[in-house]
XYZ file of C-alpha atoms in Angstrom:
663
model
C 0.000 0.000 0.000
C 1.289 3.462 -0.919
C 2.529 5.663 1.886
C 2.046 9.412 1.666
C 5.813 9.838 1.169
C 5.814 7.360 -1.723
C 2.803 9.117 -3.172
C 4.670 12.430 -3.189
C 7.509 10.799 -5.076
C 5.438 9.118 -7.790
C 2.924 11.796 -8.644
C 3.460 15.322 -9.889
C 1.258 18.392 -9.537
C 0.788 21.542 -11.554
C -0.812 24.631 -10.097
C -2.390 27.897 -11.111
C -2.944 30.682 -8.623
C -6.547 31.789 -8.845
C -6.908 35.393 -10.064
C -7.639 37.796 -7.288
C -11.205 39.051 -7.143
C -12.318 42.599 -6.522
C -14.566 41.521 -3.646
C -12.135 40.994 -0.768
C -14.823 39.585 1.502
C -15.368 36.552 -0.745
C -15.775 33.698 1.722
C -14.641 30.088 1.511
C -18.094 28.887 0.543
C -18.227 31.186 -2.497
C -14.766 30.053 -3.593
C -15.846 26.424 -3.296
C -18.974 27.125 -5.344
C -16.810 28.711 -8.025
C -14.512 25.689 -8.086
C -17.369 23.216 -8.463
C -19.032 25.397 -11.103
C -15.809 25.349 -13.152
C -15.276 21.624 -12.576
C -18.808 20.867 -13.795
C -18.030 22.537 -17.125
C -15.095 20.177 -17.677
C -17.076 17.178 -16.441
C -20.291 17.779 -18.373
C -19.104 19.828 -21.390
C -15.470 19.009 -22.143
C -16.061 19.821 -25.814
C -16.050 23.562 -25.029
C -12.313 23.198 -24.297
C -11.304 20.057 -26.182
C -12.563 20.715 -29.700
C -11.907 17.107 -30.727
C -14.751 15.907 -28.531
C -18.437 15.968 -29.325
C -19.413 15.667 -25.668
C -20.014 13.095 -22.964
C -22.807 10.869 -21.760
C -23.133 10.707 -17.976
C -24.544 8.094 -15.658
C -26.480 8.971 -12.560
C -24.216 10.101 -9.740
C -24.502 8.396 -6.384
C -23.650 9.777 -2.965
C -21.156 7.496 -1.209
C -19.817 7.520 2.332
C -16.143 6.885 3.042
C -16.789 3.299 4.180
C -18.458 2.379 0.882
C -16.131 4.248 -1.466
C -13.789 1.272 -1.949
C -16.512 -1.168 -2.958
C -18.069 1.435 -5.280
C -14.773 2.032 -7.098
C -14.060 -1.706 -7.289
C -17.378 -2.238 -9.032
C -16.889 0.633 -11.511
C -13.165 0.271 -12.312
C -12.789 -3.498 -12.159
C -9.953 -3.230 -9.614
C -9.711 -5.033 -6.274
C -7.527 -5.485 -3.234
C -3.955 -4.222 -3.461
C -4.525 -2.521 -6.828
C -7.398 -0.493 -5.430
C -5.709 0.336 -2.145
C -2.866 2.002 -4.055
C -5.301 4.629 -5.317
C -6.685 5.745 -1.986
C -3.808 8.018 -0.894
C -4.100 9.790 -4.243
C -7.892 10.135 -4.252
C -8.445 10.962 -0.599
C -7.808 14.467 0.699
C -7.658 14.919 4.469
C -9.146 18.252 5.457
C -10.823 19.863 8.421
C -14.502 19.171 8.961
C -16.591 21.402 6.685
C -19.968 20.510 8.115
C -20.859 18.116 5.287
C -22.440 14.914 6.484
C -20.226 11.833 6.288
C -22.669 9.992 4.035
C -22.556 12.909 1.576
C -18.782 13.405 1.491
C -18.260 11.569 -1.832
C -20.116 11.612 -5.130
C -19.276 9.045 -7.809
C -20.424 8.747 -11.412
C -19.270 7.637 -14.854
C -18.997 9.635 -18.059
C -18.594 8.162 -21.536
C -16.360 10.266 -23.772
C -17.708 10.857 -27.278
C -15.035 11.951 -29.785
C -15.947 13.720 -33.008
C -13.886 11.095 -34.817
C -13.209 7.651 -33.365
C -9.523 7.709 -32.207
C -8.888 4.023 -32.857
C -10.435 0.987 -34.466
C -10.369 -1.492 -31.591
C -13.977 -0.809 -30.669
C -13.217 0.118 -27.053
C -15.514 2.567 -25.276
C -13.695 5.340 -23.428
C -15.076 6.172 -20.012
C -13.965 7.931 -16.854
C -15.072 7.311 -13.293
C -15.584 10.729 -11.710
C -14.895 10.866 -7.979
C -15.943 14.120 -6.310
C -14.480 14.782 -2.863
C -16.956 17.310 -1.503
C -14.983 17.891 1.695
C -11.541 18.109 0.144
C -12.800 20.169 -2.833
C -11.228 17.853 -5.374
C -12.362 15.762 -8.318
C -10.450 12.703 -9.530
C -10.677 11.226 -13.027
C -10.115 7.473 -13.338
C -9.971 6.494 -17.050
C -11.380 3.081 -17.875
C -11.688 1.258 -21.179
C -14.592 -1.079 -21.790
C -14.002 -3.752 -24.410
C -16.609 -5.184 -26.755
C -16.830 -8.195 -24.473
C -17.711 -5.943 -21.520
C -14.372 -6.173 -19.701
C -13.336 -3.025 -17.831
C -9.664 -2.021 -17.573
C -8.385 0.861 -15.453
C -5.852 3.003 -17.323
C -3.556 3.847 -14.395
C -1.168 5.940 -16.472
C -3.789 8.668 -17.043
C -5.264 9.123 -13.572
C -5.358 12.761 -12.523
C -7.033 15.004 -9.977
C -8.047 18.677 -9.906
C -8.097 20.262 -6.462
C -8.748 23.657 -4.923
C -6.335 24.532 -2.123
C -6.971 27.569 0.030
C -4.912 29.452 2.569
C -5.008 32.912 4.060
C -3.113 34.525 1.195
C -4.355 32.887 -1.993
C -6.343 30.143 -3.652
C -4.432 27.646 -5.760
C -5.941 25.310 -8.331
C -3.774 22.208 -8.717
C -3.736 19.367 -11.181
C -2.118 16.192 -9.809
C -1.047 13.398 -12.180
C -0.447 9.987 -10.598
C 2.029 8.695 -13.218
C 3.241 11.584 -15.395
C 6.157 9.585 -16.827
C 3.755 6.943 -18.147
C 1.119 9.349 -19.442
C -0.436 8.233 -22.738
C -2.047 10.616 -25.214
C -3.955 10.006 -28.431
C -4.821 13.693 -28.770
C -8.545 13.012 -28.524
C -9.964 10.938 -25.680
C -6.646 11.247 -23.846
C -5.251 14.787 -24.219
C -1.618 15.527 -23.524
C -0.638 16.262 -19.948
C 0.942 19.506 -21.137
C -2.420 20.496 -22.655
C -4.227 19.848 -19.382
C -1.795 22.073 -17.507
C -1.323 24.839 -20.072
C -4.857 25.052 -21.506
C -7.380 23.454 -19.160
C -6.066 24.557 -15.771
C -6.005 28.325 -16.525
C -9.518 28.141 -17.975
C -10.801 26.362 -14.879
C -9.246 29.065 -12.698
C -10.938 31.803 -14.709
C -14.296 30.033 -14.691
C -14.050 29.501 -10.954
C -13.698 33.236 -10.411
C -16.415 34.189 -12.892
C -18.792 31.476 -11.632
C -21.388 32.391 -14.236
C -24.324 30.119 -14.793
C -25.711 30.099 -18.314
C -29.218 31.386 -18.864
C -29.761 28.564 -21.361
C -29.547 24.791 -21.175
C -26.449 22.898 -22.240
C -26.299 21.823 -25.869
C -28.102 18.723 -27.140
C -29.800 18.066 -23.818
C -32.844 16.346 -25.378
C -31.101 13.809 -27.633
C -28.324 11.183 -27.289
C -25.044 13.010 -27.968
C -23.291 9.882 -29.223
C -25.935 9.306 -31.917
C -25.777 12.956 -32.919
C -21.981 12.803 -33.238
C -21.977 9.791 -35.538
C -24.802 11.050 -37.764
C -23.383 14.569 -37.990
C -20.060 13.296 -39.325
C -21.886 11.158 -41.889
C -24.084 14.014 -43.111
C -21.205 16.491 -43.092
C -19.201 14.245 -45.411
C -22.246 13.597 -47.562
C -23.243 17.229 -48.139
C -19.929 19.106 -47.895
C -19.758 19.362 -51.701
C -22.637 21.864 -51.520
C -20.092 24.462 -50.396
C -18.363 24.316 -53.795
C -21.507 24.984 -55.847
C -23.235 27.482 -53.535
C -24.746 30.182 -55.818
C -26.070 32.503 -53.087
C -24.273 35.593 -51.766
C -24.349 34.163 -48.229
C -21.372 32.390 -46.640
C -21.597 28.786 -47.934
C -19.640 27.131 -45.110
C -21.747 28.722 -42.392
C -25.095 27.950 -43.998
C -24.281 24.469 -45.267
C -22.843 23.136 -42.023
C -25.448 24.942 -39.932
C -28.261 23.264 -41.840
C -26.427 19.934 -41.651
C -26.312 20.332 -37.853
C -30.017 21.260 -37.639
C -30.953 18.337 -39.888
C -28.862 16.003 -37.739
C -30.649 17.194 -34.617
C -34.089 16.671 -36.136
C -33.221 13.260 -37.560
C -31.965 12.026 -34.178
C -34.937 13.581 -32.368
C -37.378 11.939 -34.772
C -35.596 8.587 -34.601
C -35.927 8.654 -30.810
C -39.604 9.556 -31.168
C -40.222 6.581 -33.481
C -38.441 4.238 -31.079
C -40.472 5.553 -28.148
C -43.770 5.143 -29.990
C -42.804 1.837 -31.575
C -43.420 2.972 -35.161
C -41.253 2.722 -38.277
C -42.805 5.213 -40.716
C -40.756 8.394 -40.969
C -42.308 11.661 -39.848
C -43.638 14.138 -42.402
C -42.836 17.838 -42.145
C -43.404 21.306 -43.578
C -40.653 23.922 -43.278
C -42.341 27.347 -43.118
C -40.049 30.092 -44.404
C -37.508 27.567 -45.678
C -35.135 30.128 -47.260
C -32.378 28.387 -49.221
C -34.191 25.053 -48.748
C -31.084 23.053 -47.827
C -32.678 21.729 -44.633
C -35.633 20.462 -46.695
C -33.244 18.930 -49.221
C -31.375 16.984 -46.524
C -34.518 15.786 -44.758
C -36.059 14.675 -48.054
C -32.861 12.864 -49.033
C -32.797 11.081 -45.679
C -36.248 9.642 -46.266
C -38.656 12.078 -44.602
C -41.620 13.187 -46.735
C -42.167 16.911 -46.603
C -41.764 20.271 -48.278
C -40.529 23.791 -47.758
C -42.470 26.975 -48.428
C -41.002 30.453 -48.830
C -42.198 33.730 -50.264
C -39.177 33.929 -52.562
C -37.397 31.287 -54.623
C -33.608 31.113 -54.202
C -31.040 30.356 -56.899
C -29.918 27.225 -55.098
C -33.343 25.596 -55.410
C -32.432 24.568 -58.967
C -29.537 22.460 -57.670
C -31.638 20.083 -55.621
C -33.552 18.191 -58.256
C -37.109 16.808 -58.311
C -36.846 14.847 -55.052
C -36.650 18.056 -52.999
C -40.076 19.661 -52.671
C -40.059 23.464 -52.448
C -42.897 25.932 -53.047
C -42.699 29.661 -53.723
C -45.670 31.094 -51.877
C -46.453 33.822 -49.344
C -47.586 32.320 -46.043
C -50.366 34.010 -44.092
C -51.506 32.482 -40.781
C -55.047 31.468 -41.632
C -57.302 28.492 -42.261
C -55.718 28.280 -45.717
C -52.361 27.417 -44.173
C -53.154 24.515 -41.884
C -51.485 21.123 -42.281
C -53.721 18.443 -40.722
C -51.821 15.557 -42.339
C -48.350 16.779 -41.304
C -46.468 15.460 -38.283
C -44.032 18.354 -37.739
C -43.881 22.056 -38.606
C -40.408 23.597 -38.764
C -39.471 27.235 -38.308
C -35.735 27.638 -38.928
C -34.998 31.367 -38.524
C -38.547 31.978 -39.711
C -38.617 35.632 -38.543
C -42.187 37.060 -38.653
C -43.672 33.535 -38.791
C -41.964 32.391 -35.578
C -44.711 33.212 -33.023
C -47.365 31.856 -35.385
C -45.813 28.412 -35.846
C -47.043 26.996 -32.479
C -50.458 28.438 -33.340
C -50.529 26.858 -36.809
C -49.330 23.536 -35.397
C -51.963 23.565 -32.639
C -54.761 24.362 -35.085
C -53.578 21.917 -37.775
C -54.289 18.802 -35.692
C -54.016 17.484 -32.154
C -51.033 15.328 -33.183
C -49.083 18.043 -35.045
C -45.777 18.953 -33.398
C -43.379 21.819 -34.058
C -39.712 22.852 -33.947
C -38.687 26.527 -34.006
C -35.263 28.138 -33.954
C -36.024 31.824 -33.252
C -33.745 34.481 -34.675
C -35.197 37.938 -35.374
C -37.658 39.215 -32.770
C -41.263 39.365 -33.996
C -44.641 39.446 -32.268
C -47.943 38.493 -33.903
C -48.391 41.982 -35.369
C -44.908 43.313 -35.935
C -41.572 43.740 -34.186
C -41.407 42.355 -30.659
C -41.420 45.085 -28.006
C -39.250 44.512 -24.927
C -40.908 44.468 -21.505
C -38.303 43.002 -19.113
C -35.116 45.031 -18.797
C -33.548 42.560 -16.333
C -33.343 39.846 -19.008
C -31.266 39.844 -22.155
C -33.322 40.555 -25.257
C -32.678 37.055 -26.567
C -33.685 35.367 -23.302
C -36.828 37.483 -23.148
C -37.816 36.547 -26.687
C -37.238 32.831 -26.112
C -39.457 33.128 -23.021
C -42.113 34.861 -25.125
C -42.210 32.086 -27.751
C -42.327 29.538 -24.921
C -45.279 31.472 -23.479
C -47.014 31.371 -26.867
C -46.397 27.634 -27.013
C -47.913 27.127 -23.568
C -50.927 29.260 -24.459
C -51.424 27.057 -27.528
C -51.553 23.981 -25.300
C -48.069 22.522 -25.802
C -45.709 21.008 -23.287
C -42.637 22.945 -24.388
C -39.026 21.743 -24.365
C -35.995 23.985 -24.790
C -32.611 22.929 -26.115
C -29.430 24.481 -27.465
C -28.055 23.413 -30.845
C -24.418 23.148 -31.914
C -24.437 25.509 -34.850
C -22.192 28.423 -35.918
C -24.708 31.043 -34.789
C -25.339 33.197 -31.732
C -29.054 32.349 -32.009
C -29.059 28.602 -31.376
C -31.768 27.969 -28.773
C -34.678 25.953 -30.136
C -38.144 25.302 -28.746
C -39.983 22.055 -29.342
C -43.638 21.211 -28.850
C -44.006 17.423 -28.836
C -47.081 16.894 -26.657
C -50.142 18.746 -25.410
C -51.095 19.903 -21.955
C -54.764 18.969 -22.555
C -56.640 15.906 -23.748
C -58.011 15.826 -27.287
C -61.711 16.087 -26.219
C -60.847 19.424 -24.567
C -59.920 20.899 -27.948
C -62.685 23.535 -28.085
C -61.764 24.931 -24.682
C -58.084 24.979 -25.668
C -58.958 26.803 -28.896
C -60.854 29.453 -26.943
C -57.787 30.007 -24.750
C -55.586 30.305 -27.843
C -57.909 32.862 -29.429
C -58.076 34.956 -26.257
C -54.306 34.910 -25.898
C -53.615 35.968 -29.499
C -56.155 38.778 -29.380
C -54.763 39.911 -26.039
C -51.277 40.125 -27.548
C -52.608 42.079 -30.526
C -54.408 44.586 -28.311
C -51.379 44.837 -26.010
C -49.102 45.427 -28.989
C -51.417 48.160 -30.286
C -51.534 49.904 -26.918
C -47.771 49.727 -26.535
C -46.984 51.079 -30.003
C -49.605 53.799 -29.680
C -48.034 55.001 -26.436
C -44.486 54.901 -27.765
C -45.535 56.707 -30.941
C -47.733 59.148 -28.936
C -50.658 58.226 -31.153
C -53.877 59.063 -29.313
C -56.194 58.228 -32.178
C -59.366 56.324 -31.256
C -58.739 53.849 -34.119
C -57.389 50.488 -33.064
C -54.339 49.907 -35.291
C -51.113 48.007 -34.901
C -47.680 49.108 -36.058
C -48.152 48.780 -39.823
C -51.495 50.566 -39.916
C -53.755 47.528 -40.313
C -56.735 47.173 -38.030
C -56.842 44.450 -35.403
C -59.322 41.784 -36.530
C -62.544 41.493 -34.593
C -63.333 38.192 -32.804
C -64.525 35.607 -35.302
C -62.740 37.203 -38.273
C -59.725 35.674 -40.079
C -57.279 34.972 -37.261
C -54.123 35.877 -39.173
C -55.369 39.035 -40.907
C -53.064 41.268 -38.856
C -49.965 39.474 -40.127
C -47.702 41.058 -42.741
C -45.562 38.630 -44.801
C -42.281 39.909 -46.153
C -42.055 41.297 -49.662
C -41.504 38.860 -52.507
C -38.624 40.989 -53.782
C -35.928 41.406 -51.175
C -35.038 45.032 -50.557
C -31.298 45.680 -50.647
C -30.505 48.064 -47.810
C -26.761 47.680 -47.308
C -25.921 50.869 -49.290
C -25.037 48.725 -52.330
C -28.046 49.980 -54.308
C -27.478 53.698 -53.629
C -26.897 55.978 -56.654
C -23.245 55.842 -57.699
C -22.873 59.645 -57.805
C -24.152 59.917 -54.210
C -21.645 57.339 -52.942
C -18.777 58.862 -54.920
C -19.651 62.325 -53.627
C -19.646 61.191 -49.987
C -16.355 59.312 -50.413
C -14.650 62.295 -52.048
C -15.877 64.769 -49.428
C -14.786 62.585 -46.490
C -11.412 61.788 -48.089
C -10.678 65.477 -48.700
C -11.540 66.288 -45.093
C -9.135 63.594 -43.887
C -6.387 64.885 -46.199
C -6.864 68.363 -44.783
C -6.321 66.904 -41.307
C -3.142 65.350 -42.626
C -2.013 68.720 -43.955
C -2.671 70.388 -40.594
C -0.784 67.638 -38.771
C 2.159 68.070 -41.154
C 2.325 71.827 -40.651
C 2.055 71.594 -36.850
C 4.773 68.952 -36.774
C 6.895 70.974 -39.209
C 7.010 67.983 -41.509
C 6.582 67.948 -45.250
C 3.263 69.306 -46.438
C 0.840 66.858 -47.978
C 1.405 68.760 -51.208
C 5.007 67.551 -51.172
C 4.884 64.840 -53.823
C 7.985 63.166 -52.431
C 6.061 61.866 -49.398
C 2.720 60.035 -49.815
C 0.361 60.982 -46.978
C -2.343 58.827 -45.474
C -2.223 60.570 -42.114
C -1.262 59.134 -38.773
C -3.470 57.733 -36.040
C -4.489 61.290 -35.099
C -5.568 62.079 -38.665
C -9.017 60.540 -38.364
C -12.646 61.542 -37.927
C -15.387 60.045 -35.808
C -18.602 58.896 -37.499
C -20.373 61.881 -35.957
C -17.764 64.294 -37.346
C -18.149 62.706 -40.774
C -21.934 63.093 -40.553
C -21.492 66.808 -39.880
C -19.787 67.140 -43.271
C -22.891 65.954 -45.141
C -26.124 67.744 -45.987
C -29.436 66.692 -44.460
C -30.885 65.173 -47.623
C -27.874 62.819 -47.920
C -28.117 61.870 -44.251
C -31.842 61.132 -44.594
C -31.110 58.855 -47.558
C -28.423 56.990 -45.599
C -30.687 56.567 -42.551
C -32.945 54.348 -44.654
C -30.073 51.903 -45.174
C -28.959 49.225 -42.698
C -25.991 50.660 -40.849
C -26.347 54.015 -42.599
C -23.229 56.136 -43.025
C -20.930 53.661 -41.308
C -21.938 50.889 -43.738
C -21.225 53.153 -46.714
C -17.752 53.958 -45.346
C -16.988 50.293 -44.647
C -18.173 49.353 -48.135
C -15.628 51.855 -49.476
C -12.798 49.814 -47.971
C -10.472 50.626 -50.875
C -10.355 54.226 -49.572
C -11.141 54.045 -45.853
C -10.260 52.037 -42.792
C -13.020 52.179 -40.138
C -11.915 51.047 -36.686
C -13.290 51.830 -33.240
C -15.862 54.226 -34.643
C -13.198 56.358 -36.382
C -12.453 56.758 -40.089
C -8.906 56.752 -41.503
C -7.436 56.950 -44.991
C -6.332 53.435 -45.915
C -2.651 53.008 -46.645
C -2.255 49.990 -48.929
C 1.448 49.828 -48.144
C 0.596 48.589 -44.650
C -1.664 45.736 -43.561
C -3.374 43.368 -45.954
C -2.183 41.480 -49.033
C -1.284 43.955 -51.786
C 1.740 42.591 -53.653
C 1.088 40.704 -56.861
C 3.852 38.206 -56.176
C 2.185 37.260 -52.856
C -0.886 36.015 -54.748
C -3.594 37.760 -52.713
C -7.113 36.400 -52.584
C -8.419 39.148 -54.862
C -6.048 38.055 -57.605
C -6.842 34.371 -57.427
C -10.579 35.080 -57.462
C -10.373 36.853 -60.808
C -10.970 40.371 -59.410
C -7.492 41.816 -60.110
C -7.548 45.161 -62.003
C -11.327 44.991 -62.556
C -11.930 48.322 -60.734
C -10.244 51.720 -61.040
C -7.842 52.739 -58.304
C -9.385 55.607 -56.335
C -6.022 56.905 -55.137
C -4.548 56.980 -58.646
C -7.430 59.230 -59.723
C -8.136 61.411 -56.673
C -5.239 61.464 -54.200
C -2.857 64.443 -54.633
C 0.094 62.043 -54.688
C -1.640 59.336 -56.685
C -1.424 55.696 -55.602
C 1.350 54.751 -53.149
C 1.898 51.519 -55.086
C 3.253 50.970 -58.538
C 1.020 49.815 -61.367
C 2.424 46.286 -61.038
C 1.832 46.079 -57.293
C -1.626 47.625 -57.040
C -4.693 45.367 -57.191
C -6.687 48.128 -58.883
C -6.384 49.644 -62.344
C -4.268 52.786 -62.837
C -6.372 54.289 -65.604
C -8.700 52.919 -68.265
C -5.853 51.307 -70.200
C -4.953 49.196 -67.154
C -8.564 48.058 -66.578
C -9.396 44.411 -67.254
C -12.735 42.600 -67.601
C -13.667 40.425 -64.652
C -12.569 36.825 -64.981
C -14.340 35.697 -61.831
C -15.708 32.215 -62.667
C -19.457 31.829 -62.658
C -20.818 29.056 -60.480
C -22.405 26.324 -62.530
C -25.702 24.907 -61.395
C -26.285 21.220 -61.644
C -29.626 20.019 -62.907
């Protein structure tokens, strides 16, 4: 049996001093809560640190007293007698009594590690026995491998422990490794010891101080993570070629892999539903506001009957072929848009349709379910108006859609997806809170709720707009429907033709005029700076001037240069003046709310021999160089080095390849 002296010789520890907190009166209990909060992140969500993991699957934890700890570990790790007794000096921390009951001093569970890609081909399942020492404020990880035959082997070389040590001066977070010289790493299920100390330990220390609890659930809480991981990799490989033929102006990698992740989630969720109900037929669906239609395409390809509907056809629809069912149609919540034969309604970033989807699902049939992934904030009659300043806007809106779902009679589940988006919380209505014979009463409650929201919205917008008219209107000027009229008549679908409001459609002479006026103002600042510093004037052609860090204007100062009619035109665009300046990135550099003249000699790929992205994409010399034409010193680069054309004779037609659509 190991002695404490022998233990000190065979194991090694690494430590990080916890950052000092501004609150000096932070007591021991708060520090312990911070430690356990940080440890739970690593235990339950290791994928947020180790990007090669998809997640873990945990067993139920059991409270164990000191007398029963040995038998519990023997059962879980497959070790007995002398082999087990060697671990006790490492696991056990002797501390003063903290007031925790003896029978609650230990907590033991097992987590199964789920890699994104299987690290080996031997079929072993990677698990860790988690031993929480609630008195000693330590958690020990005992790696075990379970063979296909069910044999459990303890991997002694990779046993480690994370512990919080406190004294009067500082808190220290330590990582103890039992056998550092024998440590094994495959870079996935078993990270390197150096990674644990250099990457994990500092993050744990920071999390322990922050001790922030998320306002949303952990990701993929409603489905088996291991099934999601396997299916996601399969679908990602199957549909990754879509990135190469993406004809839309949107980022192909973001949208393709986001829709692959959403499709994976739904496919796993629906597979679990079929298993629970004991059925084999695949669920049908309708995607309301389907956009690019890729989610519909994947679900159709994977065997689910269904269709997508959107007010505007996208270019990419032509790529999918006849097996993907998409309809170009404006959707208005009404009796004309009910789907009594459909199992699931989907709202993936469905904007103004989002609050209506639980309503449409509830009124379609008692068995109709829904899935929504809210993005933009809409109420039944227009933009959602905030009412709770203590919540984030996103949390408040998710709560609102959940409230709508409850008012429609759904038992509502919330989950968080793993997608490249800040808006990744979904709401799911799989069952009802009332029995089917109570449908009429439930419908009356739905009607009252919707009308109440419409009246509330009208009152709120009237007050904010100081509109004291006796007419009952909502934000877009349409009257609220009377009881018994068409229930979606207050809804406004988006326009069939998408309005471009990113300053790209502004008249060319207006944009050129603004750019020239702002550039001249910045050059005048440069001239003043040169005179004050007794340097060469900007008129000195031997020194090209872009101005220093002080030669800049704030957005407000730029706005003061422009006339009111120009400012009113820009206010109608998304981002206004700042968007116009950022679009003119050949001339300006906008950082921290300030506008500078861009100097192409510094920062960014400009040399032809460095093969910048603009050259390889076929955009080289397809636009005139603004500096060559307008700057007093011309362009700071030679004709050979500049990406833009120095005069009409240097201008070339665009050779950017057109994306070919496959039939």
